[in-house]
Amino acid sequence: MIKQFTTQLGLVLLLSACGGGGETSSSGDNAEVAPPITEPESALNLPEEHFNYANIALPTHYTENNFPAQSQFQHAAIEFDNTPVDNPVTDAGATLGRVLFYDKKLSANGTTACASCHLAEHGFSDPRVQSIGFDGELTRRHSMSIVNARFYFSGTFFWDERAATLEEQVLMPFQDPIEMGLILAELEEIVSNQTYYPALFNDAFGDESISSDRIAKALAQFVRSMVSTTAKYDVARSEVLSPRVDFPGFSAQENLGKDLFLLPRENENGDSANCAGCHVSEAFVGPIPNGPVLRTTATVNGLDAISTDDLGIAETTGNSNDSGKFKAPSLRNIAIRPPYMHDGRFANLEQVIDHYSSGIQLHSNLRAPLLDSNGQAFQFNFNDEEKQALIAFLNTLTDHEMLADEKYSDPFN
């Protein structure tokens, strides 16, 4: 059973180039008025019963930390949950958020939605190096994936972590002069003018009142519901008690890649580092603090020796020690969302792995483990077989089932 909400998008009257009052260019009594052409109607199709957003079952490897005791940086993903007490995910709230996320009317010229830069088929990221705003201008940075946003330890968002919460983050693209080009009062007015929103707000919040605060809460609920738990990794992981043992459901190459990702790798000086130190838990999210909690837990990954036109998190904190640091998104669905890094400089995973293998640069804010005991950049020095194994493992993090789930799809026809 489907509830259908319909809005008329527009009416276009086709006139002859020389007919003046709607007539064709034919002369005589048989002249005809060109029939009006209407654009397709925009229909909002939602299920009679809500999809499940609030009670998504998390696998045990999200709720328990089964890494060995010596893996000091590892925790269960659930420990990083940034859901605020005043905005728990509800089915009705996330349903409203889904509609807001896909609604192109919520931009200055009705052409751009949140989903325009976060495409499900690309892991809720953008295949372009820079996304295209409502008026054709390019955004400053590459569009970050939002899957597993619920498990970002710091709770901060954007590459430069300028949004203190997800609720704050989701309103910023609407107000960006390149992305969607509105002010909050205009956003509220556009939402209020759509016939389908009052019922959705009433369902989500108990009355039909529309505000930017409620828009933010609904969108944040929808984004937090985007949890990846059904990738090949999860299926194979369910067969074993620890992430460190071979998975029966993996090929030899995939298990090798998993070991390369998880286990420490030593250089000639006896220094060691691993991928999992900066992509922690089995949600594969950004690093966590190993000591006092500072403004950011992000690290420099040696993309450049000197930060020039983009200082990263330092642009938010004003702290030069944060120059060159950028937020790390979850690695879930990483294989289907090139290009990579904040500026999209790497076109494929091969280039990413080459960077960590031999291209890490000695930035002034580079720190251990990517800075070795000799004060040099730590290089992983993967051979060709290891590089291919890492790529095979990263492919197991693609969650095709989650990305194809109707509850995360465009509700507009």
Short mmCIF file of C-alpha atoms in Angstrom, two decimals:
data_model
loop_
_atom_site.label_atom_id
_atom_site.label_comp_id
_atom_site.label_asym_id
_atom_site.label_seq_id
_atom_site.Cartn_x
_atom_site.Cartn_y
_atom_site.Cartn_z
CA MET A 1 0.00 0.00 0.00
CA ILE A 2 1.55 3.34 -1.03
CA LYS A 3 0.71 6.85 0.08
CA GLN A 4 1.11 9.25 -2.81
CA PHE A 5 1.73 12.97 -2.44
CA THR A 6 1.60 14.87 -5.75
CA THR A 7 2.75 18.36 -6.60
CA GLN A 8 2.55 20.13 -9.91
CA LEU A 9 6.03 21.20 -10.97
CA GLY A 10 5.11 23.47 -13.82
CA LEU A 11 3.31 24.22 -17.06
CA VAL A 12 5.11 25.14 -20.27
CA LEU A 13 3.14 26.61 -23.17
CA LEU A 14 4.74 25.99 -26.54
CA LEU A 15 4.29 28.99 -28.81
CA SER A 16 5.23 29.44 -32.43
CA ALA A 17 8.28 31.56 -33.02
CA CYS A 18 6.25 33.95 -35.19
CA GLY A 19 2.67 33.27 -34.17
CA GLY A 20 2.34 36.01 -31.59
CA GLY A 21 -0.82 34.99 -29.73
CA GLY A 22 -0.17 31.27 -29.54
CA GLU A 23 -0.89 30.49 -33.20
CA THR A 24 1.26 28.36 -35.42
CA SER A 25 3.02 29.84 -38.44
CA SER A 26 0.38 28.36 -40.74
CA SER A 27 -1.90 30.89 -42.43
CA GLY A 28 -5.62 30.73 -43.09
CA ASP A 29 -8.60 29.38 -41.19
CA ASN A 30 -6.89 26.08 -40.30
CA ALA A 31 -4.30 27.73 -38.07
CA GLU A 32 -4.11 25.87 -34.72
CA VAL A 33 -2.97 26.78 -31.26
CA ALA A 34 -0.10 24.59 -30.11
CA PRO A 35 -1.21 22.36 -27.23
CA PRO A 36 0.32 23.07 -23.83
CA ILE A 37 3.11 20.78 -22.70
CA THR A 38 3.34 19.96 -19.04
CA GLU A 39 6.36 18.70 -17.22
CA PRO A 40 5.93 15.36 -15.43
CA GLU A 41 4.38 15.65 -12.02
CA SER A 42 6.57 15.04 -9.00
CA ALA A 43 5.03 12.29 -6.92
CA LEU A 44 6.17 11.51 -3.41
CA ASN A 45 5.71 7.84 -2.72
CA LEU A 46 6.09 6.68 0.86
CA PRO A 47 5.06 3.36 2.40
CA GLU A 48 1.87 3.19 4.46
CA GLU A 49 3.98 1.78 7.28
CA HIS A 50 7.33 3.39 8.00
CA PHE A 51 10.54 1.71 7.04
CA ASN A 52 12.69 0.67 9.97
CA TYR A 53 15.22 3.37 10.72
CA ALA A 54 15.17 3.46 14.51
CA ASN A 55 15.94 -0.15 15.30
CA ILE A 56 18.52 -1.28 12.79
CA ALA A 57 20.10 -4.42 14.22
CA LEU A 58 23.80 -3.94 14.74
CA PRO A 59 26.01 -7.01 14.38
CA THR A 60 27.99 -8.16 17.39
CA HIS A 61 31.20 -6.79 15.90
CA TYR A 62 29.68 -3.30 16.13
CA THR A 63 28.63 -3.70 19.75
CA GLU A 64 31.62 -5.64 21.13
CA ASN A 65 35.33 -5.03 20.80
CA ASN A 66 36.90 -8.35 19.82
CA PHE A 67 40.34 -7.03 18.93
CA PRO A 68 43.22 -8.39 21.03
CA ALA A 69 43.88 -6.55 24.29
CA GLN A 70 47.09 -5.03 22.96
CA SER A 71 45.16 -3.22 20.23
CA GLN A 72 44.91 -0.08 22.34
CA PHE A 73 43.33 2.07 19.63
CA GLN A 74 40.43 -0.30 19.00
CA HIS A 75 36.95 -0.05 20.45
CA ALA A 76 33.50 -1.23 19.51
CA ALA A 77 31.81 1.10 17.04
CA ILE A 78 28.84 1.62 19.36
CA GLU A 79 31.17 3.42 21.80
CA PHE A 80 31.55 6.19 19.20
CA ASP A 81 27.80 6.79 18.74
CA ASN A 82 27.29 10.57 18.46
CA THR A 83 23.47 10.51 18.62
CA PRO A 84 22.39 13.29 21.00
CA VAL A 85 19.90 12.62 23.77
CA ASP A 86 17.48 15.19 22.35
CA ASN A 87 17.44 13.75 18.82
CA PRO A 88 17.19 9.95 18.78
CA VAL A 89 16.44 8.35 15.42
CA THR A 90 12.74 7.63 14.94
CA ASP A 91 11.05 6.02 11.96
CA ALA A 92 8.85 9.08 11.36
CA GLY A 93 11.70 11.54 11.83
CA ALA A 94 14.03 9.71 9.45
CA THR A 95 11.20 9.40 6.91
CA LEU A 96 10.83 13.18 6.95
CA GLY A 97 14.61 13.44 6.70
CA ARG A 98 14.62 11.19 3.65
CA VAL A 99 12.15 13.47 1.87
CA LEU A 100 14.13 16.59 2.79
CA PHE A 101 17.36 14.91 1.66
CA TYR A 102 16.04 14.24 -1.84
CA ASP A 103 13.88 17.34 -2.35
CA LYS A 104 15.44 19.53 -5.08
CA LYS A 105 12.97 22.30 -4.39
CA LEU A 106 15.01 23.16 -1.32
CA SER A 107 17.56 25.19 -3.25
CA ALA A 108 17.62 28.66 -4.76
CA ASN A 109 16.44 27.55 -8.20
CA GLY A 110 14.88 24.17 -7.42
CA THR A 111 17.64 22.12 -9.04
CA THR A 112 19.74 20.76 -6.19
CA ALA A 113 19.15 18.48 -3.23
CA CYS A 114 21.42 17.04 -0.57
CA ALA A 115 21.33 13.86 -2.63
CA SER A 116 22.75 15.70 -5.64
CA CYS A 117 26.18 15.52 -4.00
CA HIS A 118 25.66 12.31 -2.02
CA LEU A 119 24.59 9.59 -4.46
CA ALA A 120 23.63 6.15 -3.17
CA GLU A 121 25.22 4.38 -6.13
CA HIS A 122 28.51 6.04 -5.23
CA GLY A 123 28.42 5.22 -1.53
CA PHE A 124 26.59 8.49 -0.76
CA SER A 125 29.52 10.45 -2.15
CA ASP A 126 30.06 12.14 -5.53
CA PRO A 127 32.01 10.72 -8.50
CA ARG A 128 33.13 14.26 -9.39
CA VAL A 129 36.28 15.74 -7.88
CA GLN A 130 34.19 18.76 -6.87
CA SER A 131 30.42 18.80 -6.71
CA ILE A 132 28.27 21.15 -8.79
CA GLY A 133 26.20 23.72 -6.93
CA PHE A 134 22.74 25.01 -7.79
CA ASP A 135 24.07 27.61 -10.25
CA GLY A 136 26.76 25.47 -11.85
CA GLU A 137 29.67 26.59 -9.67
CA LEU A 138 32.01 24.02 -8.15
CA THR A 139 32.34 23.32 -4.45
CA ARG A 140 35.71 23.83 -2.80
CA ARG A 141 36.29 20.22 -1.77
CA HIS A 142 35.29 16.71 -2.73
CA SER A 143 31.98 15.46 -1.32
CA MET A 144 32.55 13.18 1.67
CA SER A 145 30.61 9.95 2.13
CA ILE A 146 28.05 10.12 4.95
CA VAL A 147 27.61 6.38 5.61
CA ASN A 148 28.35 5.47 9.25
CA ALA A 149 28.30 9.16 10.21
CA ARG A 150 26.69 8.00 13.44
CA PHE A 151 30.02 6.53 14.56
CA TYR A 152 32.33 9.52 14.11
CA PHE A 153 33.88 9.76 17.55
CA SER A 154 34.34 13.53 17.58
CA GLY A 155 30.81 14.21 16.38
CA THR A 156 32.21 16.97 14.15
CA PHE A 157 31.60 17.18 10.42
CA PHE A 158 33.05 18.39 7.12
CA TRP A 159 36.65 17.83 6.10
CA ASP A 160 37.67 20.77 8.27
CA GLU A 161 35.34 19.77 11.14
CA ARG A 162 33.72 23.21 11.18
CA ALA A 163 30.32 21.77 12.15
CA ALA A 164 30.25 20.84 15.83
CA THR A 165 27.37 18.38 15.37
CA LEU A 166 25.55 16.58 12.59
CA GLU A 167 22.48 18.70 13.34
CA GLU A 168 24.57 21.80 12.64
CA GLN A 169 26.19 20.28 9.55
CA VAL A 170 23.01 19.38 7.66
CA LEU A 171 21.84 23.01 7.55
CA MET A 172 25.08 24.45 6.20
CA PRO A 173 24.78 23.26 2.57
CA PHE A 174 21.38 24.96 2.30
CA GLN A 175 23.03 28.24 3.29
CA ASP A 176 26.14 27.86 1.18
CA PRO A 177 26.16 30.40 -1.71
CA ILE A 178 27.54 27.76 -4.09
CA GLU A 179 25.78 24.60 -2.94
CA MET A 180 22.10 25.50 -2.46
CA GLY A 181 22.01 29.27 -2.09
CA LEU A 182 19.35 29.87 0.57
CA ILE A 183 19.05 31.46 3.96
CA LEU A 184 17.21 29.55 6.68
CA ALA A 185 14.12 31.75 6.46
CA GLU A 186 13.84 30.91 2.75
CA LEU A 187 14.34 27.22 3.45
CA GLU A 188 11.54 27.26 6.01
CA GLU A 189 9.27 29.11 3.59
CA ILE A 190 9.88 26.66 0.73
CA VAL A 191 9.24 23.68 3.00
CA SER A 192 6.06 25.33 4.35
CA ASN A 193 4.79 25.87 0.79
CA GLN A 194 4.89 22.16 -0.09
CA THR A 195 1.60 20.39 0.58
CA TYR A 196 3.19 17.14 1.71
CA TYR A 197 5.34 18.49 4.54
CA PRO A 198 2.79 19.41 7.26
CA ALA A 199 1.66 15.81 7.68
CA LEU A 200 5.25 14.59 7.72
CA PHE A 201 6.26 17.13 10.38
CA ASN A 202 3.20 16.25 12.43
CA ASP A 203 4.09 12.57 12.22
CA ALA A 204 7.70 13.22 13.21
CA PHE A 205 7.27 15.89 15.89
CA GLY A 206 3.64 15.83 17.02
CA ASP A 207 2.43 18.98 15.26
CA GLU A 208 2.74 20.66 11.86
CA SER A 209 5.10 23.44 12.95
CA ILE A 210 8.02 23.81 10.52
CA SER A 211 11.36 25.23 11.63
CA SER A 212 14.99 24.97 10.65
CA ASP A 213 15.68 23.21 13.96
CA ARG A 214 13.21 20.47 13.07
CA ILE A 215 14.56 20.26 9.53
CA ALA A 216 18.03 19.74 10.99
CA LYS A 217 16.86 17.08 13.41
CA ALA A 218 15.01 15.10 10.74
CA LEU A 219 17.90 15.21 8.29
CA ALA A 220 20.35 14.18 11.02
CA GLN A 221 18.12 11.24 11.92
CA PHE A 222 18.05 10.06 8.32
CA VAL A 223 21.83 10.35 7.96
CA ARG A 224 22.49 8.56 11.27
CA SER A 225 20.29 5.70 10.09
CA MET A 226 22.72 5.05 7.19
CA VAL A 227 24.63 2.27 8.90
CA SER A 228 26.53 -0.30 6.86
CA THR A 229 26.13 -3.80 8.35
CA THR A 230 25.56 -6.10 5.35
CA ALA A 231 28.77 -5.92 3.32
CA LYS A 232 30.73 -9.06 2.42
CA TYR A 233 32.96 -8.20 5.38
CA ASP A 234 30.00 -8.40 7.79
CA VAL A 235 28.73 -11.69 6.38
CA ALA A 236 32.17 -13.28 6.66
CA ARG A 237 32.85 -11.70 10.04
CA SER A 238 29.73 -13.32 11.48
CA GLU A 239 31.38 -16.72 11.02
CA VAL A 240 34.32 -16.00 13.36
CA LEU A 241 34.92 -14.60 16.83
CA SER A 242 37.72 -12.18 16.01
CA PRO A 243 38.59 -9.82 13.14
CA ARG A 244 42.19 -11.02 13.34
CA VAL A 245 41.61 -14.63 12.23
CA ASP A 246 41.11 -15.73 8.63
CA PHE A 247 37.51 -15.37 7.47
CA PRO A 248 36.11 -18.59 5.93
CA GLY A 249 34.06 -16.45 3.56
CA PHE A 250 37.12 -14.62 2.22
CA SER A 251 39.52 -15.60 -0.54
CA ALA A 252 43.20 -16.02 0.32
CA GLN A 253 43.83 -12.63 -1.29
CA GLU A 254 41.09 -10.93 0.74
CA ASN A 255 42.43 -12.44 3.99
CA LEU A 256 45.94 -11.28 3.10
CA GLY A 257 44.59 -7.78 2.50
CA LYS A 258 42.77 -7.87 5.84
CA ASP A 259 46.00 -8.84 7.61
CA LEU A 260 47.91 -6.07 5.86
CA PHE A 261 45.24 -3.59 6.95
CA LEU A 262 45.00 -4.72 10.58
CA LEU A 263 48.47 -5.90 11.57
CA PRO A 264 51.45 -3.64 12.39
CA ARG A 265 54.03 -3.32 9.65
CA GLU A 266 57.64 -2.60 10.54
CA ASN A 267 60.24 -0.56 8.69
CA GLU A 268 63.99 -1.03 8.77
CA ASN A 269 64.25 1.00 11.99
CA GLY A 270 61.84 -1.23 13.85
CA ASP A 271 59.06 1.38 13.77
CA SER A 272 55.58 0.08 13.02
CA ALA A 273 52.25 1.36 11.76
CA ASN A 274 49.02 -0.08 10.41
CA CYS A 275 45.99 1.15 8.48
CA ALA A 276 43.64 0.24 11.33
CA GLY A 277 45.28 2.78 13.63
CA CYS A 278 43.58 5.61 11.73
CA HIS A 279 40.48 3.69 10.55
CA VAL A 280 39.33 2.19 13.79
CA SER A 281 36.63 -0.24 14.92
CA GLU A 282 34.81 -2.50 12.50
CA ALA A 283 32.83 0.49 11.28
CA PHE A 284 36.21 1.68 9.94
CA VAL A 285 35.83 5.27 11.09
CA GLY A 286 38.43 7.93 11.90
CA PRO A 287 41.05 7.86 14.67
CA ILE A 288 40.23 8.19 18.34
CA PRO A 289 42.22 9.94 21.08
CA ASN A 290 44.95 8.06 22.90
CA GLY A 291 45.12 10.48 25.78
CA PRO A 292 43.35 13.77 26.60
CA VAL A 293 40.55 14.63 24.18
CA LEU A 294 41.67 17.62 22.13
CA ARG A 295 39.70 19.75 19.65
CA THR A 296 40.36 17.17 16.94
CA THR A 297 41.53 13.58 16.72
CA ALA A 298 42.31 13.90 13.00
CA THR A 299 45.87 13.42 11.80
CA VAL A 300 48.09 14.52 8.92
CA ASN A 301 48.52 11.72 6.38
CA GLY A 302 51.37 13.26 4.44
CA LEU A 303 49.55 14.33 1.30
CA ASP A 304 51.75 17.43 1.05
CA ALA A 305 54.99 18.61 2.56
CA ILE A 306 53.53 22.10 3.01
CA SER A 307 49.89 23.14 3.39
CA THR A 308 49.15 26.18 1.24
CA ASP A 309 45.69 26.91 -0.18
CA ASP A 310 43.80 24.47 2.07
CA LEU A 311 44.86 24.27 5.71
CA GLY A 312 42.18 21.77 6.70
CA ILE A 313 41.11 21.72 10.32
CA ALA A 314 43.40 24.68 11.12
CA GLU A 315 40.92 26.85 9.21
CA THR A 316 38.35 25.95 11.86
CA THR A 317 40.49 25.93 15.00
CA GLY A 318 42.96 28.66 14.12
CA ASN A 319 45.66 26.37 15.51
CA SER A 320 48.70 25.95 13.28
CA ASN A 321 49.21 22.48 14.76
CA ASP A 322 46.04 21.44 12.92
CA SER A 323 47.33 22.57 9.52
CA GLY A 324 47.15 19.70 7.03
CA LYS A 325 44.72 17.68 9.12
CA PHE A 326 41.45 16.53 7.55
CA LYS A 327 38.58 14.46 8.86
CA ALA A 328 38.68 10.77 7.89
CA PRO A 329 35.37 9.31 6.65
CA SER A 330 34.40 5.69 7.20
CA LEU A 331 35.99 3.28 4.74
CA ARG A 332 32.67 1.53 4.21
CA ASN A 333 31.88 1.52 0.46
CA ILE A 334 35.31 2.99 -0.24
CA ALA A 335 35.84 0.98 -3.43
CA ILE A 336 32.83 2.52 -5.22
CA ARG A 337 33.39 6.15 -4.32
CA PRO A 338 36.44 7.49 -6.12
CA PRO A 339 38.02 10.01 -6.32
CA TYR A 340 39.70 10.12 -2.92
CA MET A 341 40.91 12.62 -0.32
CA HIS A 342 39.51 16.06 0.47
CA ASP A 343 40.58 17.38 -2.93
CA GLY A 344 39.86 14.24 -4.94
CA ARG A 345 43.49 14.04 -6.02
CA PHE A 346 43.57 10.24 -6.27
CA ALA A 347 41.47 8.76 -9.06
CA ASN A 348 41.51 5.16 -7.81
CA LEU A 349 42.49 2.93 -4.90
CA GLU A 350 45.77 2.02 -6.59
CA GLN A 351 46.88 5.64 -6.28
CA VAL A 352 45.76 5.81 -2.64
CA ILE A 353 47.77 2.72 -1.73
CA ASP A 354 50.77 3.98 -3.70
CA HIS A 355 50.66 7.12 -1.57
CA TYR A 356 50.83 5.17 1.69
CA SER A 357 53.33 2.75 0.23
CA SER A 358 55.95 5.27 -0.85
CA GLY A 359 54.50 8.78 -1.17
CA ILE A 360 53.92 10.04 2.39
CA GLN A 361 55.50 13.49 2.64
CA LEU A 362 57.26 14.99 5.63
CA HIS A 363 54.74 17.63 6.68
CA SER A 364 55.63 19.68 9.76
CA ASN A 365 52.57 18.26 11.57
CA LEU A 366 53.20 14.63 10.62
CA ARG A 367 53.21 12.53 13.77
CA ALA A 368 53.83 8.91 14.77
CA PRO A 369 53.09 6.34 13.56
CA LEU A 370 53.51 8.02 10.15
CA LEU A 371 56.59 9.79 11.51
CA ASP A 372 59.31 7.27 12.36
CA SER A 373 61.94 7.38 15.11
CA ASN A 374 64.43 8.98 12.73
CA GLY A 375 62.09 11.89 12.05
CA GLN A 376 61.28 10.64 8.57
CA ALA A 377 57.94 9.81 6.95
CA PHE A 378 56.99 6.18 7.53
CA GLN A 379 56.50 4.37 4.21
CA PHE A 380 54.63 1.05 4.13
CA ASN A 381 56.51 -0.21 1.05
CA PHE A 382 53.85 -2.64 -0.17
CA ASN A 383 54.80 -4.90 -3.05
CA ASP A 384 52.48 -5.41 -6.02
CA GLU A 385 50.89 -8.56 -4.55
CA GLU A 386 50.20 -6.77 -1.28
CA LYS A 387 48.72 -3.76 -3.06
CA GLN A 388 46.26 -5.96 -4.93
CA ALA A 389 45.40 -7.81 -1.72
CA LEU A 390 44.62 -4.54 0.04
CA ILE A 391 42.32 -3.51 -2.80
CA ALA A 392 40.59 -6.91 -2.65
CA PHE A 393 40.00 -6.43 1.08
CA LEU A 394 38.70 -2.88 0.66
CA ASN A 395 36.20 -4.21 -1.87
CA THR A 396 34.70 -6.42 0.84
CA LEU A 397 33.58 -3.23 2.62
CA THR A 398 31.12 -2.38 -0.18
CA ASP A 399 27.60 -2.78 1.18
CA HIS A 400 25.49 -3.35 -1.93
CA GLU A 401 22.44 -4.37 0.08
CA MET A 402 22.45 -1.23 2.19
CA LEU A 403 23.01 1.08 -0.79
CA ALA A 404 20.13 -0.53 -2.72
CA ASP A 405 17.72 -0.46 0.22
CA GLU A 406 14.54 1.39 -0.73
CA LYS A 407 14.46 3.27 2.55
CA TYR A 408 17.56 5.18 1.49
CA SER A 409 16.37 5.80 -2.07
CA ASP A 410 14.78 8.82 -3.74
CA PRO A 411 11.09 8.94 -2.68
CA PHE A 412 10.16 11.26 -5.55
CA ASN A 413 9.06 9.88 -8.92
#
